[in-house]
JSON list of C-alpha atoms in Angstrom, two decimals:
[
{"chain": "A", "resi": 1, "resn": "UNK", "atom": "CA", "xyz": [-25.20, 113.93, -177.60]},
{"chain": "A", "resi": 2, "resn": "UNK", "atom": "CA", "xyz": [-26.66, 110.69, -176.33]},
{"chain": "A", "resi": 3, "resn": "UNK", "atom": "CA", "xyz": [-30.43, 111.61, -177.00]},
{"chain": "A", "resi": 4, "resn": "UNK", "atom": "CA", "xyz": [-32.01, 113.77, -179.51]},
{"chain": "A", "resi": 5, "resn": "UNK", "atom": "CA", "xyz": [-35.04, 115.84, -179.59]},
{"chain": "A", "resi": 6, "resn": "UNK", "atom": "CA", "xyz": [-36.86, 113.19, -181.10]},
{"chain": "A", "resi": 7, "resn": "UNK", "atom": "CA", "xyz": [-35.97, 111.25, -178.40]},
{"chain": "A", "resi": 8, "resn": "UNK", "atom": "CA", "xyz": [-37.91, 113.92, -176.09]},
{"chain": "A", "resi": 9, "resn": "UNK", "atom": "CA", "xyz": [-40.86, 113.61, -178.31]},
{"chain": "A", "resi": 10, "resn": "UNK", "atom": "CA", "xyz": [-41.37, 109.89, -176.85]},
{"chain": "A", "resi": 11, "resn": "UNK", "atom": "CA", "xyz": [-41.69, 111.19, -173.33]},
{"chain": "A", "resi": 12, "resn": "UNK", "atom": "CA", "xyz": [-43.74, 114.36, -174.10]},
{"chain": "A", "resi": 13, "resn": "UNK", "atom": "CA", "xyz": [-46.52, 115.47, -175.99]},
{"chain": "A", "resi": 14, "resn": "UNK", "atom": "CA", "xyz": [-45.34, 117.71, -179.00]},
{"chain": "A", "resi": 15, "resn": "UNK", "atom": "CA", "xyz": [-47.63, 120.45, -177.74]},
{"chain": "A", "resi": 16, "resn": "UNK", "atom": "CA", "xyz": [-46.41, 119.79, -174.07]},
{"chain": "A", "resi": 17, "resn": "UNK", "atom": "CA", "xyz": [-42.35, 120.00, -176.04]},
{"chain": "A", "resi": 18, "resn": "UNK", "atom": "CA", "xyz": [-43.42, 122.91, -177.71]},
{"chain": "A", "resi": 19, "resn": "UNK", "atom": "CA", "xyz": [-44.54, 125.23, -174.65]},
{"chain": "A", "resi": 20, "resn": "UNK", "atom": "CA", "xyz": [-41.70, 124.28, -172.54]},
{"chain": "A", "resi": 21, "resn": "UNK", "atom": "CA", "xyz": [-39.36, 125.29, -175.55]},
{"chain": "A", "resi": 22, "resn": "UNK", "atom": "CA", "xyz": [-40.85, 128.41, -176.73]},
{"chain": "A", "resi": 23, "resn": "UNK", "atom": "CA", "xyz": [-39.42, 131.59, -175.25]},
{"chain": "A", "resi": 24, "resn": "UNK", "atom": "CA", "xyz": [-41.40, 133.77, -177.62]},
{"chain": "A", "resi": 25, "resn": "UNK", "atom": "CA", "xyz": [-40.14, 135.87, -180.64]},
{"chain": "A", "resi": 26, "resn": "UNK", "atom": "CA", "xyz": [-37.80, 137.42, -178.22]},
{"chain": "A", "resi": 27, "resn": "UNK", "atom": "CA", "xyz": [-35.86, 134.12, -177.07]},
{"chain": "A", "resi": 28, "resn": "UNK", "atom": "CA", "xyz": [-33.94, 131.74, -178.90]},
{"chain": "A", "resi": 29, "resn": "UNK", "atom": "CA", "xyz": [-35.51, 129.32, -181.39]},
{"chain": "A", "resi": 30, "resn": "UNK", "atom": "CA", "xyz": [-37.19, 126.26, -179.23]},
{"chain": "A", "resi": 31, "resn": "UNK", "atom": "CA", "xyz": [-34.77, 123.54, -181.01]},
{"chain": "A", "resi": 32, "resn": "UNK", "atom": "CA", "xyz": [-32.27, 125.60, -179.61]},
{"chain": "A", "resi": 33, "resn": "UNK", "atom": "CA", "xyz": [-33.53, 124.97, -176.35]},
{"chain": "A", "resi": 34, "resn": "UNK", "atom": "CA", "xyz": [-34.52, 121.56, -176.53]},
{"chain": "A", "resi": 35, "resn": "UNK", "atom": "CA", "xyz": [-30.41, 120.85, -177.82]},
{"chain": "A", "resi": 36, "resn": "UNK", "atom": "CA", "xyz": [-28.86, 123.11, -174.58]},
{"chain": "A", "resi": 37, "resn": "UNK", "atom": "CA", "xyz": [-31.63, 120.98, -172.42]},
{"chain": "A", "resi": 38, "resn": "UNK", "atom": "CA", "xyz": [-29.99, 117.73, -173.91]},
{"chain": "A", "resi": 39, "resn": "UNK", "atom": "CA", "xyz": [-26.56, 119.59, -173.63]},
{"chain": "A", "resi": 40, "resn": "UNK", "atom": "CA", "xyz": [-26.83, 120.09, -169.92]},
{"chain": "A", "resi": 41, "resn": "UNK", "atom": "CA", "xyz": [-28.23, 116.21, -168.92]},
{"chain": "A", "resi": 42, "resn": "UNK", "atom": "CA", "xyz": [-25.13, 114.92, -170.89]},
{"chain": "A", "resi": 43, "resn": "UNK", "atom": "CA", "xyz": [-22.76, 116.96, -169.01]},
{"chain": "A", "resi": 44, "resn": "UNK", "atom": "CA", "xyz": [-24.76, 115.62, -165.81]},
{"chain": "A", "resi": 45, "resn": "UNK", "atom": "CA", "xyz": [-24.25, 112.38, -166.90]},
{"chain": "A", "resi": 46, "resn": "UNK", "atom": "CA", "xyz": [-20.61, 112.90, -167.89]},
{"chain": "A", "resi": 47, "resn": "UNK", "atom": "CA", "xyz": [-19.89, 114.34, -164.31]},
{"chain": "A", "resi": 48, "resn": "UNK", "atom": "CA", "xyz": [-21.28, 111.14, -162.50]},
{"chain": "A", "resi": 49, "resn": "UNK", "atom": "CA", "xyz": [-19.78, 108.16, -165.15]},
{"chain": "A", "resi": 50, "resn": "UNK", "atom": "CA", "xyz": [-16.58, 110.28, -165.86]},
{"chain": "A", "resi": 51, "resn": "UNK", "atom": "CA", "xyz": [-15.62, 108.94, -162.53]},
{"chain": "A", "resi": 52, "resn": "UNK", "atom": "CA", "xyz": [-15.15, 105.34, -163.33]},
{"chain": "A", "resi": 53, "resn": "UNK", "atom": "CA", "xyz": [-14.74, 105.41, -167.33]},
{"chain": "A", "resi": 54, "resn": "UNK", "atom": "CA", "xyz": [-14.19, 107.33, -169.64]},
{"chain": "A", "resi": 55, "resn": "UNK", "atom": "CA", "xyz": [-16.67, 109.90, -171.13]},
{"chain": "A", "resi": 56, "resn": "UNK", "atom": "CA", "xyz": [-18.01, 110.68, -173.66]},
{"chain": "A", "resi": 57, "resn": "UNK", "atom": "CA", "xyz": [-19.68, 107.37, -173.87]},
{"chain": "A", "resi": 58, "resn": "UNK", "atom": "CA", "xyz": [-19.66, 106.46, -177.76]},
{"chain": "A", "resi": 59, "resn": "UNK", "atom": "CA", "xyz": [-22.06, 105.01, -178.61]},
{"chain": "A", "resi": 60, "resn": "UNK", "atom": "CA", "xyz": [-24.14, 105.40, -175.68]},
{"chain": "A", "resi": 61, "resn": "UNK", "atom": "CA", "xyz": [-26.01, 102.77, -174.43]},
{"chain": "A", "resi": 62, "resn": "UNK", "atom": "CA", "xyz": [-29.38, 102.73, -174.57]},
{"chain": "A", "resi": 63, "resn": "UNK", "atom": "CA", "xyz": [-30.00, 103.27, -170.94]},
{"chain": "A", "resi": 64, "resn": "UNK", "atom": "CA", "xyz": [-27.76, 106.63, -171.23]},
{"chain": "A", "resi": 65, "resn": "UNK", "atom": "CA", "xyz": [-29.92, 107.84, -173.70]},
{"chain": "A", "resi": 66, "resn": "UNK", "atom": "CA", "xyz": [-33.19, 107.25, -171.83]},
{"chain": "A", "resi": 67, "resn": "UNK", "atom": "CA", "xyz": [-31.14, 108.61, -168.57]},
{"chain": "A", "resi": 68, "resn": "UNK", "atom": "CA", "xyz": [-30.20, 111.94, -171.48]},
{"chain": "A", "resi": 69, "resn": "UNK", "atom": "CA", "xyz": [-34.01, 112.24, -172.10]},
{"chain": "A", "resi": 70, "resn": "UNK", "atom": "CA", "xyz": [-35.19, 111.99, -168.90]},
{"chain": "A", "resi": 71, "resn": "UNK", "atom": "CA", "xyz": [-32.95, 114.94, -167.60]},
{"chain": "A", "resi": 72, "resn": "UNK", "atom": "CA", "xyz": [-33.28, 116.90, -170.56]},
{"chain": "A", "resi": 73, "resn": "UNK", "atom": "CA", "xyz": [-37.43, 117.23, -169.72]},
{"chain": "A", "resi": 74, "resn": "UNK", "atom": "CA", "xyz": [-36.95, 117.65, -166.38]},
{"chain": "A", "resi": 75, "resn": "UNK", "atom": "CA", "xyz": [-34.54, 120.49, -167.23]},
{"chain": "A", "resi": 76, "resn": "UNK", "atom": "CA", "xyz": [-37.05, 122.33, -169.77]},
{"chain": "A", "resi": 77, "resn": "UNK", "atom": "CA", "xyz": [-39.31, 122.30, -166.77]},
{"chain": "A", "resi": 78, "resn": "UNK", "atom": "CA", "xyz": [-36.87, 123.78, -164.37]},
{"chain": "A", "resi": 79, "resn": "UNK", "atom": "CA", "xyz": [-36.81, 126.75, -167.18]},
{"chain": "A", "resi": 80, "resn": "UNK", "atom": "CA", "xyz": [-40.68, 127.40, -166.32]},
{"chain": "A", "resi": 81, "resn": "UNK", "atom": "CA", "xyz": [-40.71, 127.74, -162.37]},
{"chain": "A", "resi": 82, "resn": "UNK", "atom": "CA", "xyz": [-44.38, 128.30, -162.61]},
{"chain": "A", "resi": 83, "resn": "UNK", "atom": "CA", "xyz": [-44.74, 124.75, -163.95]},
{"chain": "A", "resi": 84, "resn": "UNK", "atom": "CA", "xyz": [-45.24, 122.29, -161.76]},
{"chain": "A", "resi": 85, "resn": "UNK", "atom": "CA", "xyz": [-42.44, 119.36, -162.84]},
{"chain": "A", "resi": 86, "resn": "UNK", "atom": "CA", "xyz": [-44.64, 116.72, -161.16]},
{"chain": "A", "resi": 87, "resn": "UNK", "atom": "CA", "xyz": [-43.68, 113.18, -162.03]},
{"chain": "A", "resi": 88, "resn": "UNK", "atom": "CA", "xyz": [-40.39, 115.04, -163.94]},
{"chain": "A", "resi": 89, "resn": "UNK", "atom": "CA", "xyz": [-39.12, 115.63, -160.79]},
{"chain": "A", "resi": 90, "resn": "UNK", "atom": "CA", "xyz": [-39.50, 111.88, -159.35]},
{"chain": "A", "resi": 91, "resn": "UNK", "atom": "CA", "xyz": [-37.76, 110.77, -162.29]},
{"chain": "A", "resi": 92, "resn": "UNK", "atom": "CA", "xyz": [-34.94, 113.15, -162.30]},
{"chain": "A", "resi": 93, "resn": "UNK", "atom": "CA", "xyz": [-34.18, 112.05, -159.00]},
{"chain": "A", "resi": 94, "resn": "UNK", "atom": "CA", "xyz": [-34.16, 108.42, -159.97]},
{"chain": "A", "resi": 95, "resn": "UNK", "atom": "CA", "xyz": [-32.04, 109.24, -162.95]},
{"chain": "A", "resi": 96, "resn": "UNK", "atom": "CA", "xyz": [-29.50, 110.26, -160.39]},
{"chain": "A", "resi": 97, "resn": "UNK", "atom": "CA", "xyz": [-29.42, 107.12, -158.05]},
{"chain": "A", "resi": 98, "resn": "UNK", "atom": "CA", "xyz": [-28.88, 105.29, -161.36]},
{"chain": "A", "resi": 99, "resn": "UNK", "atom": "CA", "xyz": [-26.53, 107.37, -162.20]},
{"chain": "A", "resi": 100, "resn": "UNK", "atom": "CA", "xyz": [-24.76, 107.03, -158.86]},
{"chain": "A", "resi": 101, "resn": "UNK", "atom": "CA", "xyz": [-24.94, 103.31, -159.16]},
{"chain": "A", "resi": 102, "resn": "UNK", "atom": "CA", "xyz": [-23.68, 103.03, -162.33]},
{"chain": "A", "resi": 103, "resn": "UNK", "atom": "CA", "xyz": [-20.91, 105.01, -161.32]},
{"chain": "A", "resi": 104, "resn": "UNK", "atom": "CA", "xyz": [-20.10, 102.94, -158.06]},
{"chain": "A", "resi": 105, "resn": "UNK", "atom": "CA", "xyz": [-20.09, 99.84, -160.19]},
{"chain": "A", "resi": 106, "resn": "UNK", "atom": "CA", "xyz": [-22.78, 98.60, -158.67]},
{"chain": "A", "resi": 107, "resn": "UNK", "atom": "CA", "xyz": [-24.82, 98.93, -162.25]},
{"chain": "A", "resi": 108, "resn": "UNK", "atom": "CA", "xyz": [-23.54, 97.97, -165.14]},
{"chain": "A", "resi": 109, "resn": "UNK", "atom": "CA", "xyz": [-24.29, 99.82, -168.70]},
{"chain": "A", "resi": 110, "resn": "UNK", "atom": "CA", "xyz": [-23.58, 96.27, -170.85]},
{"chain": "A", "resi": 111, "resn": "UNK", "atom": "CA", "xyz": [-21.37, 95.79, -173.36]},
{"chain": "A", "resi": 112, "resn": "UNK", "atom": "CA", "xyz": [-18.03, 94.12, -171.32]},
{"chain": "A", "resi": 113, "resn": "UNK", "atom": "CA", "xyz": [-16.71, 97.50, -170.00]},
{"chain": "A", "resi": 114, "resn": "UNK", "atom": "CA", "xyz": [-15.70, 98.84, -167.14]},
{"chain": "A", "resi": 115, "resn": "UNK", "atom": "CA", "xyz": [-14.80, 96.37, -164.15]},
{"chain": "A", "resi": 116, "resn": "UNK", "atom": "CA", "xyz": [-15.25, 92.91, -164.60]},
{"chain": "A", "resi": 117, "resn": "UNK", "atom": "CA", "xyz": [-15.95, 91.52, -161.01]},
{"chain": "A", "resi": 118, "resn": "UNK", "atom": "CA", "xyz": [-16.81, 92.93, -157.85]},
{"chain": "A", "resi": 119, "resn": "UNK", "atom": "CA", "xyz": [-14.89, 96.54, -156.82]},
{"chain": "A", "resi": 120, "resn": "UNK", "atom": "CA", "xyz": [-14.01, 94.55, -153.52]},
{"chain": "A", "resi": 121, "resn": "UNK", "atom": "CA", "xyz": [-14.19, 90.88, -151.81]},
{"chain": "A", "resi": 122, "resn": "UNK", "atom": "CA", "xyz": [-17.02, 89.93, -149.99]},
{"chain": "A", "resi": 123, "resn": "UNK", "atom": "CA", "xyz": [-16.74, 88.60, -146.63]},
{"chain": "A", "resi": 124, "resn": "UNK", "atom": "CA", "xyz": [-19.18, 86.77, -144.51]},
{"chain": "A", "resi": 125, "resn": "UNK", "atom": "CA", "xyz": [-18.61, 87.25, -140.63]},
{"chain": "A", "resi": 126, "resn": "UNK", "atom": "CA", "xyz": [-20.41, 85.30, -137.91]},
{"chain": "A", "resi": 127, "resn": "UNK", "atom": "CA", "xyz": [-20.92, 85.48, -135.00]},
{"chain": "A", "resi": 128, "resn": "UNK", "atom": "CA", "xyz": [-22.03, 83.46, -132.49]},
{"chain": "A", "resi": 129, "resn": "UNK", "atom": "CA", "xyz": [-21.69, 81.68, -128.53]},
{"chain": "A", "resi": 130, "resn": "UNK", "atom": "CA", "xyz": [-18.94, 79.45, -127.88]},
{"chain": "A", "resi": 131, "resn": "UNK", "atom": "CA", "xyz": [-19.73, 75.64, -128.45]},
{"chain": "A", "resi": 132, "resn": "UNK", "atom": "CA", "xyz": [-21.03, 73.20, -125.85]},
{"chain": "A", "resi": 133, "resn": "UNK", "atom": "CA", "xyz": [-18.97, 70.57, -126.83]},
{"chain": "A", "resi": 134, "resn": "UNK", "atom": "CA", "xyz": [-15.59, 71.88, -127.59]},
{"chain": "A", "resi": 135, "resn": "UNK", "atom": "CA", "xyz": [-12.93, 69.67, -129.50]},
{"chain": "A", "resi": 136, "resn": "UNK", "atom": "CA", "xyz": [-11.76, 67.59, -126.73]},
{"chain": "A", "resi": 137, "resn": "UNK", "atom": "CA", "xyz": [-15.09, 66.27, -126.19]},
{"chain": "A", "resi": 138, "resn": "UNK", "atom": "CA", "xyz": [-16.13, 65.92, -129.17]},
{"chain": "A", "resi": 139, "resn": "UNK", "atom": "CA", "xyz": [-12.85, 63.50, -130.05]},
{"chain": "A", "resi": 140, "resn": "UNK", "atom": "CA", "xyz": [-13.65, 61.17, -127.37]},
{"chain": "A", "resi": 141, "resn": "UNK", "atom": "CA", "xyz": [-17.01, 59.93, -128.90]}
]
């Protein structure tokens, strides 16, 4: 897993945790929950990196595990429709473009892997009007 439920408790209030968790006596326990929450944002994750490295990421980077946590509360919220996800929502969709970046190589996690350089050249092309004073001219002054 590349966050934990304590890492969920940084972005949420424990009461906040606890009602998005709690099915009631009927449903599975809330740390349950919380750990198929985390489950699901690092199989997200997995589905956008696992395209230019290999995954699972061990250890994660820190910025997974934010990415993980971010996901995570945003999925607990999805569970309550009648919630409104608010800000959750912003931020899941931010976690994506990251994600989509990161996965481009256009973002890189740290820590010397995946490609070194640029994925392709770059190229500069110009154009522009021919010149007033073409060669010949010029190489008679």
């Amino acid at each position: 897993m590349y966050c934990t439920p304590a890492d969920l408790e940084k972005l949420l209030a424990p009461e906040t945790l606890g009602q998005l968790a709690d099915d009631g006596p009927d449903g599975p326990a809330p740390e349950t929950v919380l750990l198929e929450a985390i489950e699901q944002a690092d199989r997200e994750i997995d589905a956008y990196l696992g395209v230019a490295r290999a995954v699972p990421l061990e250890p994660a980077p820190a910025i997974v595990a934010n990415l993980s946590a971010k996901i995570a509360v945003y999925n607990l919220y999805r569970r309550r429709p009648h919630l409104e996800a608010g800000e959750w929502a912003g931020e899941y969709q931010r976690a994506l473009k990251l994600l989509e970046r990161i996965a481009e190589g256009r973002l890189s996690l740290g820590g010397g892997e995946g490609p070194a350089g640029p994925l392709e050249p770059h190229a500069m092309a110009v154009i522009s009007r021919p010149p007033h004073f073409g060669d010949r001219r010029l190489r008679r002054f």
